[in-house]
Protein backbone atom coordinates (compact mmCIF):
# COMPACT_ATOMS: atom_id res chain seq x y z
CA UNK A 1 0.00 0.00 0.00
CA UNK A 2 1.19 3.53 -0.80
CA UNK A 3 0.87 4.79 2.77
CA UNK A 4 3.46 2.23 3.93
CA UNK A 5 5.78 2.90 0.98
CA UNK A 6 5.78 6.64 1.59
CA UNK A 7 6.31 6.05 5.31
CA UNK A 8 9.33 3.84 4.57
CA UNK A 9 10.74 6.47 2.19
CA UNK A 10 10.27 9.10 4.90
CA UNK A 11 11.99 6.87 7.49
CA UNK A 12 15.00 6.44 5.23
CA UNK A 13 15.32 10.14 4.46
CA UNK A 14 14.87 11.36 8.04
CA UNK A 15 17.28 8.71 9.27
CA UNK A 16 20.04 10.07 7.04
CA UNK A 17 19.10 13.69 7.85
CA UNK A 18 19.03 12.93 11.56
CA UNK A 19 22.42 11.23 11.75
CA UNK A 20 24.25 13.72 9.53
CA UNK A 21 22.45 16.75 10.99
CA UNK A 22 23.12 15.70 14.60
CA UNK A 23 26.79 15.05 13.85
CA UNK A 24 27.17 18.47 12.21
CA UNK A 25 24.97 20.30 14.73
CA UNK A 26 27.07 19.08 17.63
CA UNK A 27 30.31 19.75 15.74
CA UNK A 28 29.29 23.32 14.81
CA UNK A 29 27.64 24.03 18.17
CA UNK A 30 24.34 24.89 16.46
CA UNK A 31 21.23 24.25 18.58
CA UNK A 32 19.05 25.02 15.55
CA UNK A 33 20.78 22.34 13.45
CA UNK A 34 20.90 19.92 16.38
CA UNK A 35 17.21 20.53 17.15
CA UNK A 36 16.27 20.09 13.52
CA UNK A 37 18.27 16.84 13.38
CA UNK A 38 16.62 15.57 16.58
CA UNK A 39 13.34 16.16 14.77
CA UNK A 40 14.21 12.97 12.91
CA UNK A 41 13.16 11.03 16.02
CA UNK A 42 9.53 12.16 16.02
CA UNK A 43 9.44 12.06 12.22
CA UNK A 44 10.71 8.49 12.33
CA UNK A 45 8.17 7.64 15.03
CA UNK A 46 5.41 9.12 12.85
CA UNK A 47 6.57 6.98 9.93
CA UNK A 48 6.63 3.86 12.09
CA UNK A 49 3.13 4.66 13.37
CA UNK A 50 1.80 5.00 9.81
CA UNK A 51 3.46 1.70 8.84
CA UNK A 52 1.85 0.09 11.91
CA UNK A 53 -1.50 1.73 11.10
CA UNK A 54 -1.64 0.31 7.57
CA UNK A 55 -0.49 -3.23 8.34
CA UNK A 56 -2.87 -6.19 8.64
CA UNK A 57 -6.31 -5.81 10.21
CA UNK A 58 -5.55 -2.25 11.37
CA UNK A 59 -5.89 -0.99 7.78
CA UNK A 60 -9.65 -0.52 8.20
CA UNK A 61 -9.72 0.13 11.95
CA UNK A 62 -10.93 3.52 13.23
CA UNK A 63 -9.52 2.71 16.66
CA UNK A 64 -6.08 2.12 15.14
CA UNK A 65 -6.40 5.41 13.24
CA UNK A 66 -7.14 7.35 16.45
CA UNK A 67 -4.24 5.67 18.27
CA UNK A 68 -1.92 6.40 15.35
CA UNK A 69 -3.10 10.03 15.30
CA UNK A 70 -2.33 10.41 19.01
CA UNK A 71 1.15 8.87 18.64
CA UNK A 72 1.93 11.23 15.76
CA UNK A 73 0.86 14.14 18.00
CA UNK A 74 3.10 12.91 20.80
CA UNK A 75 5.96 12.60 18.33
CA UNK A 76 5.72 16.35 17.66
CA UNK A 77 6.13 17.09 21.38
CA UNK A 78 9.11 14.82 22.12
CA UNK A 79 12.02 17.19 21.48
CA UNK A 80 10.39 20.59 22.00
CA UNK A 81 11.41 21.02 25.68
CA UNK A 82 15.08 20.18 25.00
CA UNK A 83 15.27 22.43 21.93
CA UNK A 84 13.62 25.33 23.79
CA UNK A 85 15.86 24.98 26.86
CA UNK A 86 19.06 24.76 24.80
CA UNK A 87 17.96 27.70 22.65
CA UNK A 88 17.46 29.86 25.73
CA UNK A 89 20.81 28.72 27.14
CA UNK A 90 22.58 29.53 23.84
CA UNK A 91 20.78 32.86 23.59
CA UNK A 92 21.80 34.08 27.03
CA UNK A 93 25.28 32.64 26.62
CA UNK A 94 25.76 34.48 23.31
CA UNK A 95 26.96 31.22 21.79
CA UNK A 96 28.65 31.63 18.39
CA UNK A 97 27.97 28.91 15.80
CA UNK A 98 30.85 27.52 13.73
CA UNK A 99 30.48 27.02 9.99
CA UNK A 100 29.26 23.68 8.67
CA UNK A 101 29.32 23.00 4.92
CA UNK A 102 27.86 19.53 5.47
CA UNK A 103 25.12 21.00 7.68
CA UNK A 104 24.30 23.48 4.92
CA UNK A 105 24.19 20.67 2.34
CA UNK A 106 21.92 18.39 4.39
CA UNK A 107 19.47 21.19 5.23
CA UNK A 108 19.43 22.39 1.60
CA UNK A 109 18.62 18.84 0.47
CA UNK A 110 15.76 18.64 2.98
CA UNK A 111 14.37 21.96 1.73
CA UNK A 112 14.14 20.46 -1.75
CA UNK A 113 13.04 16.87 -1.05
CA UNK A 114 10.76 16.98 2.01
CA UNK A 115 7.97 19.13 0.49
CA UNK A 116 7.55 16.60 -2.31
CA UNK A 117 7.24 13.75 0.19
CA UNK A 118 4.98 15.82 2.45
CA UNK A 119 2.62 16.72 -0.37
CA UNK A 120 2.35 13.08 -1.41
CA UNK A 121 1.58 11.96 2.14
CA UNK A 122 -0.98 14.69 2.77
CA UNK A 123 -2.83 13.93 -0.47
CA UNK A 124 -2.83 10.22 0.24
CA UNK A 125 -3.86 10.78 3.86
CA UNK A 126 -6.85 12.87 2.80
CA UNK A 127 -7.86 10.24 0.25
CA UNK A 128 -7.63 7.51 2.91
CA UNK A 129 -9.21 9.67 5.64
CA UNK A 130 -6.09 9.11 7.76
CA UNK A 131 -5.10 11.93 10.09
CA UNK A 132 -1.96 9.95 10.99
CA UNK A 133 -0.79 9.92 7.37
CA UNK A 134 -1.67 13.61 6.95
CA UNK A 135 0.21 14.32 10.20
CA UNK A 136 3.30 12.60 8.87
CA UNK A 137 3.01 14.70 5.71
CA UNK A 138 2.79 17.83 7.86
CA UNK A 139 5.96 16.71 9.64
CA UNK A 140 7.69 16.51 6.26
CA UNK A 141 6.59 20.07 5.47
CA UNK A 142 7.75 21.22 8.91
CA UNK A 143 11.05 19.47 8.37
CA UNK A 144 11.52 21.44 5.13
CA UNK A 145 10.50 24.76 6.70
CA UNK A 146 12.71 24.21 9.71
CA UNK A 147 15.56 23.11 7.45
CA UNK A 148 15.11 26.34 5.49
CA UNK A 149 15.28 28.43 8.65
CA UNK A 150 18.33 26.51 9.89
CA UNK A 151 19.96 26.86 6.47
CA UNK A 152 19.46 30.64 6.48
CA UNK A 153 20.72 30.82 10.07
CA UNK A 154 23.83 28.77 9.28
CA UNK A 155 24.67 30.88 6.24
CA UNK A 156 24.02 34.20 7.98
CA UNK A 157 25.88 33.29 11.16
CA UNK A 158 28.87 32.29 9.04
CA UNK A 159 28.84 35.62 7.21
CA UNK A 160 27.74 37.93 10.02
CA UNK A 161 29.55 37.70 13.35
CA UNK A 162 26.83 39.76 15.07
CA UNK A 163 24.22 37.19 14.03
CA UNK A 164 24.96 34.70 16.85
CA UNK A 165 21.41 35.22 18.16
CA UNK A 166 19.81 33.82 14.96
CA UNK A 167 20.64 30.21 15.82
CA UNK A 168 18.88 30.11 19.22
CA UNK A 169 15.99 32.19 17.88
CA UNK A 170 15.44 29.69 15.08
CA UNK A 171 15.72 26.89 17.66
CA UNK A 172 12.91 28.47 19.68
CA UNK A 173 10.82 28.71 16.51
CA UNK A 174 11.41 25.01 15.79
CA UNK A 175 10.23 24.12 19.31
CA UNK A 176 7.12 26.35 19.13
CA UNK A 177 5.99 25.01 15.77
CA UNK A 178 6.44 21.44 16.99
CA UNK A 179 4.21 22.04 20.02
CA UNK A 180 1.53 23.76 17.91
CA UNK A 181 1.50 20.96 15.31
CA UNK A 182 1.25 18.38 18.09
CA UNK A 183 -1.98 19.95 19.28
CA UNK A 184 -3.35 20.09 15.72
CA UNK A 185 -2.51 16.44 15.14
CA UNK A 186 -4.01 15.40 18.50
CA UNK A 187 -7.30 17.01 17.50
CA UNK A 188 -7.19 15.45 13.99
CA UNK A 189 -6.94 18.80 12.26
CA UNK A 190 -5.50 19.08 8.80
CA UNK A 191 -7.28 16.26 6.97
CA UNK A 192 -10.97 16.88 7.62
CA UNK A 193 -11.09 13.76 9.80
PDB file of C-alpha atoms in Angstrom:
ATOM      1  CA  UNK A   1       0.000   0.000   0.000  1.00  0.00           C
ATOM      2  CA  UNK A   2       1.186   3.530  -0.799  1.00  0.00           C
ATOM      3  CA  UNK A   3       0.873   4.790   2.767  1.00  0.00           C
ATOM      4  CA  UNK A   4       3.459   2.232   3.931  1.00  0.00           C
ATOM      5  CA  UNK A   5       5.783   2.905   0.980  1.00  0.00           C
ATOM      6  CA  UNK A   6       5.780   6.641   1.592  1.00  0.00           C
ATOM      7  CA  UNK A   7       6.310   6.054   5.314  1.00  0.00           C
ATOM      8  CA  UNK A   8       9.327   3.841   4.572  1.00  0.00           C
ATOM      9  CA  UNK A   9      10.743   6.474   2.193  1.00  0.00           C
ATOM     10  CA  UNK A  10      10.268   9.095   4.905  1.00  0.00           C
ATOM     11  CA  UNK A  11      11.986   6.872   7.487  1.00  0.00           C
ATOM     12  CA  UNK A  12      15.000   6.439   5.228  1.00  0.00           C
ATOM     13  CA  UNK A  13      15.318  10.142   4.462  1.00  0.00           C
ATOM     14  CA  UNK A  14      14.875  11.361   8.038  1.00  0.00           C
ATOM     15  CA  UNK A  15      17.282   8.715   9.272  1.00  0.00           C
ATOM     16  CA  UNK A  16      20.039  10.066   7.040  1.00  0.00           C
ATOM     17  CA  UNK A  17      19.102  13.690   7.853  1.00  0.00           C
ATOM     18  CA  UNK A  18      19.031  12.928  11.564  1.00  0.00           C
ATOM     19  CA  UNK A  19      22.415  11.227  11.751  1.00  0.00           C
ATOM     20  CA  UNK A  20      24.253  13.717   9.527  1.00  0.00           C
ATOM     21  CA  UNK A  21      22.452  16.747  10.992  1.00  0.00           C
ATOM     22  CA  UNK A  22      23.123  15.702  14.595  1.00  0.00           C
ATOM     23  CA  UNK A  23      26.790  15.048  13.851  1.00  0.00           C
ATOM     24  CA  UNK A  24      27.167  18.467  12.210  1.00  0.00           C
ATOM     25  CA  UNK A  25      24.969  20.299  14.728  1.00  0.00           C
ATOM     26  CA  UNK A  26      27.068  19.084  17.634  1.00  0.00           C
ATOM     27  CA  UNK A  27      30.315  19.752  15.738  1.00  0.00           C
ATOM     28  CA  UNK A  28      29.294  23.317  14.814  1.00  0.00           C
ATOM     29  CA  UNK A  29      27.637  24.031  18.170  1.00  0.00           C
ATOM     30  CA  UNK A  30      24.335  24.889  16.461  1.00  0.00           C
ATOM     31  CA  UNK A  31      21.230  24.245  18.581  1.00  0.00           C
ATOM     32  CA  UNK A  32      19.050  25.022  15.553  1.00  0.00           C
ATOM     33  CA  UNK A  33      20.781  22.345  13.448  1.00  0.00           C
ATOM     34  CA  UNK A  34      20.902  19.918  16.384  1.00  0.00           C
ATOM     35  CA  UNK A  35      17.215  20.530  17.147  1.00  0.00           C
ATOM     36  CA  UNK A  36      16.274  20.088  13.519  1.00  0.00           C
ATOM     37  CA  UNK A  37      18.274  16.843  13.382  1.00  0.00           C
ATOM     38  CA  UNK A  38      16.623  15.574  16.580  1.00  0.00           C
ATOM     39  CA  UNK A  39      13.336  16.165  14.773  1.00  0.00           C
ATOM     40  CA  UNK A  40      14.209  12.969  12.909  1.00  0.00           C
ATOM     41  CA  UNK A  41      13.163  11.031  16.020  1.00  0.00           C
ATOM     42  CA  UNK A  42       9.529  12.159  16.017  1.00  0.00           C
ATOM     43  CA  UNK A  43       9.437  12.063  12.225  1.00  0.00           C
ATOM     44  CA  UNK A  44      10.706   8.489  12.334  1.00  0.00           C
ATOM     45  CA  UNK A  45       8.170   7.640  15.026  1.00  0.00           C
ATOM     46  CA  UNK A  46       5.415   9.118  12.850  1.00  0.00           C
ATOM     47  CA  UNK A  47       6.574   6.984   9.932  1.00  0.00           C
ATOM     48  CA  UNK A  48       6.628   3.856  12.092  1.00  0.00           C
ATOM     49  CA  UNK A  49       3.132   4.662  13.366  1.00  0.00           C
ATOM     50  CA  UNK A  50       1.803   5.003   9.809  1.00  0.00           C
ATOM     51  CA  UNK A  51       3.455   1.700   8.842  1.00  0.00           C
ATOM     52  CA  UNK A  52       1.853   0.092  11.911  1.00  0.00           C
ATOM     53  CA  UNK A  53      -1.501   1.727  11.105  1.00  0.00           C
ATOM     54  CA  UNK A  54      -1.641   0.306   7.569  1.00  0.00           C
ATOM     55  CA  UNK A  55      -0.491  -3.231   8.343  1.00  0.00           C
ATOM     56  CA  UNK A  56      -2.867  -6.190   8.645  1.00  0.00           C
ATOM     57  CA  UNK A  57      -6.313  -5.808  10.213  1.00  0.00           C
ATOM     58  CA  UNK A  58      -5.554  -2.249  11.373  1.00  0.00           C
ATOM     59  CA  UNK A  59      -5.885  -0.992   7.785  1.00  0.00           C
ATOM     60  CA  UNK A  60      -9.649  -0.524   8.200  1.00  0.00           C
ATOM     61  CA  UNK A  61      -9.721   0.127  11.954  1.00  0.00           C
ATOM     62  CA  UNK A  62     -10.929   3.518  13.226  1.00  0.00           C
ATOM     63  CA  UNK A  63      -9.516   2.706  16.661  1.00  0.00           C
ATOM     64  CA  UNK A  64      -6.078   2.120  15.143  1.00  0.00           C
ATOM     65  CA  UNK A  65      -6.399   5.414  13.244  1.00  0.00           C
ATOM     66  CA  UNK A  66      -7.144   7.346  16.454  1.00  0.00           C
ATOM     67  CA  UNK A  67      -4.236   5.668  18.267  1.00  0.00           C
ATOM     68  CA  UNK A  68      -1.920   6.401  15.355  1.00  0.00           C
ATOM     69  CA  UNK A  69      -3.096  10.032  15.297  1.00  0.00           C
ATOM     70  CA  UNK A  70      -2.334  10.408  19.012  1.00  0.00           C
ATOM     71  CA  UNK A  71       1.151   8.873  18.636  1.00  0.00           C
ATOM     72  CA  UNK A  72       1.930  11.226  15.758  1.00  0.00           C
ATOM     73  CA  UNK A  73       0.862  14.141  18.000  1.00  0.00           C
ATOM     74  CA  UNK A  74       3.104  12.911  20.803  1.00  0.00           C
ATOM     75  CA  UNK A  75       5.962  12.596  18.333  1.00  0.00           C
ATOM     76  CA  UNK A  76       5.716  16.348  17.664  1.00  0.00           C
ATOM     77  CA  UNK A  77       6.133  17.086  21.382  1.00  0.00           C
ATOM     78  CA  UNK A  78       9.111  14.816  22.121  1.00  0.00           C
ATOM     79  CA  UNK A  79      12.021  17.188  21.480  1.00  0.00           C
ATOM     80  CA  UNK A  80      10.386  20.586  22.000  1.00  0.00           C
ATOM     81  CA  UNK A  81      11.414  21.025  25.682  1.00  0.00           C
ATOM     82  CA  UNK A  82      15.077  20.184  24.999  1.00  0.00           C
ATOM     83  CA  UNK A  83      15.273  22.435  21.934  1.00  0.00           C
ATOM     84  CA  UNK A  84      13.617  25.328  23.786  1.00  0.00           C
ATOM     85  CA  UNK A  85      15.859  24.982  26.858  1.00  0.00           C
ATOM     86  CA  UNK A  86      19.062  24.761  24.800  1.00  0.00           C
ATOM     87  CA  UNK A  87      17.963  27.698  22.652  1.00  0.00           C
ATOM     88  CA  UNK A  88      17.459  29.856  25.730  1.00  0.00           C
ATOM     89  CA  UNK A  89      20.811  28.721  27.136  1.00  0.00           C
ATOM     90  CA  UNK A  90      22.578  29.531  23.838  1.00  0.00           C
ATOM     91  CA  UNK A  91      20.783  32.863  23.586  1.00  0.00           C
ATOM     92  CA  UNK A  92      21.795  34.082  27.029  1.00  0.00           C
ATOM     93  CA  UNK A  93      25.278  32.639  26.621  1.00  0.00           C
ATOM     94  CA  UNK A  94      25.756  34.485  23.305  1.00  0.00           C
ATOM     95  CA  UNK A  95      26.963  31.225  21.791  1.00  0.00           C
ATOM     96  CA  UNK A  96      28.655  31.627  18.385  1.00  0.00           C
ATOM     97  CA  UNK A  97      27.975  28.907  15.802  1.00  0.00           C
ATOM     98  CA  UNK A  98      30.848  27.515  13.733  1.00  0.00           C
ATOM     99  CA  UNK A  99      30.478  27.019   9.993  1.00  0.00           C
ATOM    100  CA  UNK A 100      29.260  23.677   8.668  1.00  0.00           C
ATOM    101  CA  UNK A 101      29.319  23.004   4.919  1.00  0.00           C
ATOM    102  CA  UNK A 102      27.859  19.526   5.472  1.00  0.00           C
ATOM    103  CA  UNK A 103      25.118  21.005   7.678  1.00  0.00           C
ATOM    104  CA  UNK A 104      24.302  23.477   4.921  1.00  0.00           C
ATOM    105  CA  UNK A 105      24.193  20.665   2.339  1.00  0.00           C
ATOM    106  CA  UNK A 106      21.918  18.393   4.387  1.00  0.00           C
ATOM    107  CA  UNK A 107      19.472  21.188   5.226  1.00  0.00           C
ATOM    108  CA  UNK A 108      19.428  22.387   1.596  1.00  0.00           C
ATOM    109  CA  UNK A 109      18.617  18.837   0.474  1.00  0.00           C
ATOM    110  CA  UNK A 110      15.762  18.636   2.981  1.00  0.00           C
ATOM    111  CA  UNK A 111      14.372  21.964   1.734  1.00  0.00           C
ATOM    112  CA  UNK A 112      14.139  20.461  -1.754  1.00  0.00           C
ATOM    113  CA  UNK A 113      13.036  16.869  -1.047  1.00  0.00           C
ATOM    114  CA  UNK A 114      10.760  16.976   2.009  1.00  0.00           C
ATOM    115  CA  UNK A 115       7.975  19.130   0.493  1.00  0.00           C
ATOM    116  CA  UNK A 116       7.552  16.599  -2.307  1.00  0.00           C
ATOM    117  CA  UNK A 117       7.242  13.754   0.188  1.00  0.00           C
ATOM    118  CA  UNK A 118       4.976  15.819   2.452  1.00  0.00           C
ATOM    119  CA  UNK A 119       2.616  16.720  -0.371  1.00  0.00           C
ATOM    120  CA  UNK A 120       2.349  13.077  -1.412  1.00  0.00           C
ATOM    121  CA  UNK A 121       1.581  11.955   2.137  1.00  0.00           C
ATOM    122  CA  UNK A 122      -0.978  14.688   2.768  1.00  0.00           C
ATOM    123  CA  UNK A 123      -2.826  13.932  -0.473  1.00  0.00           C
ATOM    124  CA  UNK A 124      -2.831  10.217   0.237  1.00  0.00           C
ATOM    125  CA  UNK A 125      -3.863  10.777   3.863  1.00  0.00           C
ATOM    126  CA  UNK A 126      -6.847  12.866   2.798  1.00  0.00           C
ATOM    127  CA  UNK A 127      -7.862  10.237   0.250  1.00  0.00           C
ATOM    128  CA  UNK A 128      -7.629   7.511   2.908  1.00  0.00           C
ATOM    129  CA  UNK A 129      -9.210   9.670   5.641  1.00  0.00           C
ATOM    130  CA  UNK A 130      -6.089   9.109   7.756  1.00  0.00           C
ATOM    131  CA  UNK A 131      -5.104  11.934  10.090  1.00  0.00           C
ATOM    132  CA  UNK A 132      -1.965   9.953  10.990  1.00  0.00           C
ATOM    133  CA  UNK A 133      -0.790   9.924   7.368  1.00  0.00           C
ATOM    134  CA  UNK A 134      -1.671  13.608   6.948  1.00  0.00           C
ATOM    135  CA  UNK A 135       0.214  14.315  10.195  1.00  0.00           C
ATOM    136  CA  UNK A 136       3.295  12.603   8.868  1.00  0.00           C
ATOM    137  CA  UNK A 137       3.014  14.704   5.709  1.00  0.00           C
ATOM    138  CA  UNK A 138       2.792  17.829   7.858  1.00  0.00           C
ATOM    139  CA  UNK A 139       5.955  16.708   9.639  1.00  0.00           C
ATOM    140  CA  UNK A 140       7.687  16.507   6.261  1.00  0.00           C
ATOM    141  CA  UNK A 141       6.592  20.072   5.472  1.00  0.00           C
ATOM    142  CA  UNK A 142       7.748  21.223   8.910  1.00  0.00           C
ATOM    143  CA  UNK A 143      11.053  19.470   8.367  1.00  0.00           C
ATOM    144  CA  UNK A 144      11.517  21.439   5.134  1.00  0.00           C
ATOM    145  CA  UNK A 145      10.496  24.764   6.703  1.00  0.00           C
ATOM    146  CA  UNK A 146      12.710  24.210   9.711  1.00  0.00           C
ATOM    147  CA  UNK A 147      15.562  23.109   7.449  1.00  0.00           C
ATOM    148  CA  UNK A 148      15.113  26.336   5.486  1.00  0.00           C
ATOM    149  CA  UNK A 149      15.276  28.433   8.651  1.00  0.00           C
ATOM    150  CA  UNK A 150      18.328  26.509   9.892  1.00  0.00           C
ATOM    151  CA  UNK A 151      19.957  26.864   6.470  1.00  0.00           C
ATOM    152  CA  UNK A 152      19.461  30.643   6.481  1.00  0.00           C
ATOM    153  CA  UNK A 153      20.715  30.819  10.068  1.00  0.00           C
ATOM    154  CA  UNK A 154      23.832  28.771   9.279  1.00  0.00           C
ATOM    155  CA  UNK A 155      24.668  30.880   6.243  1.00  0.00           C
ATOM    156  CA  UNK A 156      24.023  34.203   7.983  1.00  0.00           C
ATOM    157  CA  UNK A 157      25.879  33.292  11.161  1.00  0.00           C
ATOM    158  CA  UNK A 158      28.875  32.285   9.035  1.00  0.00           C
ATOM    159  CA  UNK A 159      28.835  35.618   7.212  1.00  0.00           C
ATOM    160  CA  UNK A 160      27.736  37.934  10.019  1.00  0.00           C
ATOM    161  CA  UNK A 161      29.551  37.704  13.353  1.00  0.00           C
ATOM    162  CA  UNK A 162      26.833  39.758  15.070  1.00  0.00           C
ATOM    163  CA  UNK A 163      24.217  37.190  14.031  1.00  0.00           C
ATOM    164  CA  UNK A 164      24.961  34.703  16.853  1.00  0.00           C
ATOM    165  CA  UNK A 165      21.409  35.224  18.158  1.00  0.00           C
ATOM    166  CA  UNK A 166      19.810  33.823  14.964  1.00  0.00           C
ATOM    167  CA  UNK A 167      20.636  30.213  15.817  1.00  0.00           C
ATOM    168  CA  UNK A 168      18.883  30.106  19.217  1.00  0.00           C
ATOM    169  CA  UNK A 169      15.992  32.195  17.884  1.00  0.00           C
ATOM    170  CA  UNK A 170      15.443  29.690  15.076  1.00  0.00           C
ATOM    171  CA  UNK A 171      15.723  26.891  17.659  1.00  0.00           C
ATOM    172  CA  UNK A 172      12.906  28.474  19.679  1.00  0.00           C
ATOM    173  CA  UNK A 173      10.819  28.709  16.514  1.00  0.00           C
ATOM    174  CA  UNK A 174      11.412  25.011  15.786  1.00  0.00           C
ATOM    175  CA  UNK A 175      10.229  24.121  19.308  1.00  0.00           C
ATOM    176  CA  UNK A 176       7.124  26.349  19.127  1.00  0.00           C
ATOM    177  CA  UNK A 177       5.988  25.014  15.766  1.00  0.00           C
ATOM    178  CA  UNK A 178       6.440  21.438  16.992  1.00  0.00           C
ATOM    179  CA  UNK A 179       4.211  22.043  20.016  1.00  0.00           C
ATOM    180  CA  UNK A 180       1.532  23.761  17.907  1.00  0.00           C
ATOM    181  CA  UNK A 181       1.499  20.965  15.312  1.00  0.00           C
ATOM    182  CA  UNK A 182       1.253  18.377  18.085  1.00  0.00           C
ATOM    183  CA  UNK A 183      -1.984  19.948  19.279  1.00  0.00           C
ATOM    184  CA  UNK A 184      -3.346  20.094  15.723  1.00  0.00           C
ATOM    185  CA  UNK A 185      -2.511  16.436  15.138  1.00  0.00           C
ATOM    186  CA  UNK A 186      -4.011  15.396  18.498  1.00  0.00           C
ATOM    187  CA  UNK A 187      -7.299  17.011  17.498  1.00  0.00           C
ATOM    188  CA  UNK A 188      -7.187  15.446  13.988  1.00  0.00           C
ATOM    189  CA  UNK A 189      -6.937  18.802  12.258  1.00  0.00           C
ATOM    190  CA  UNK A 190      -5.496  19.079   8.795  1.00  0.00           C
ATOM    191  CA  UNK A 191      -7.277  16.262   6.966  1.00  0.00           C
ATOM    192  CA  UNK A 192     -10.966  16.881   7.620  1.00  0.00           C
ATOM    193  CA  UNK A 193     -11.088  13.761   9.798  1.00  0.00           C
TER     194      UNK A 193
END
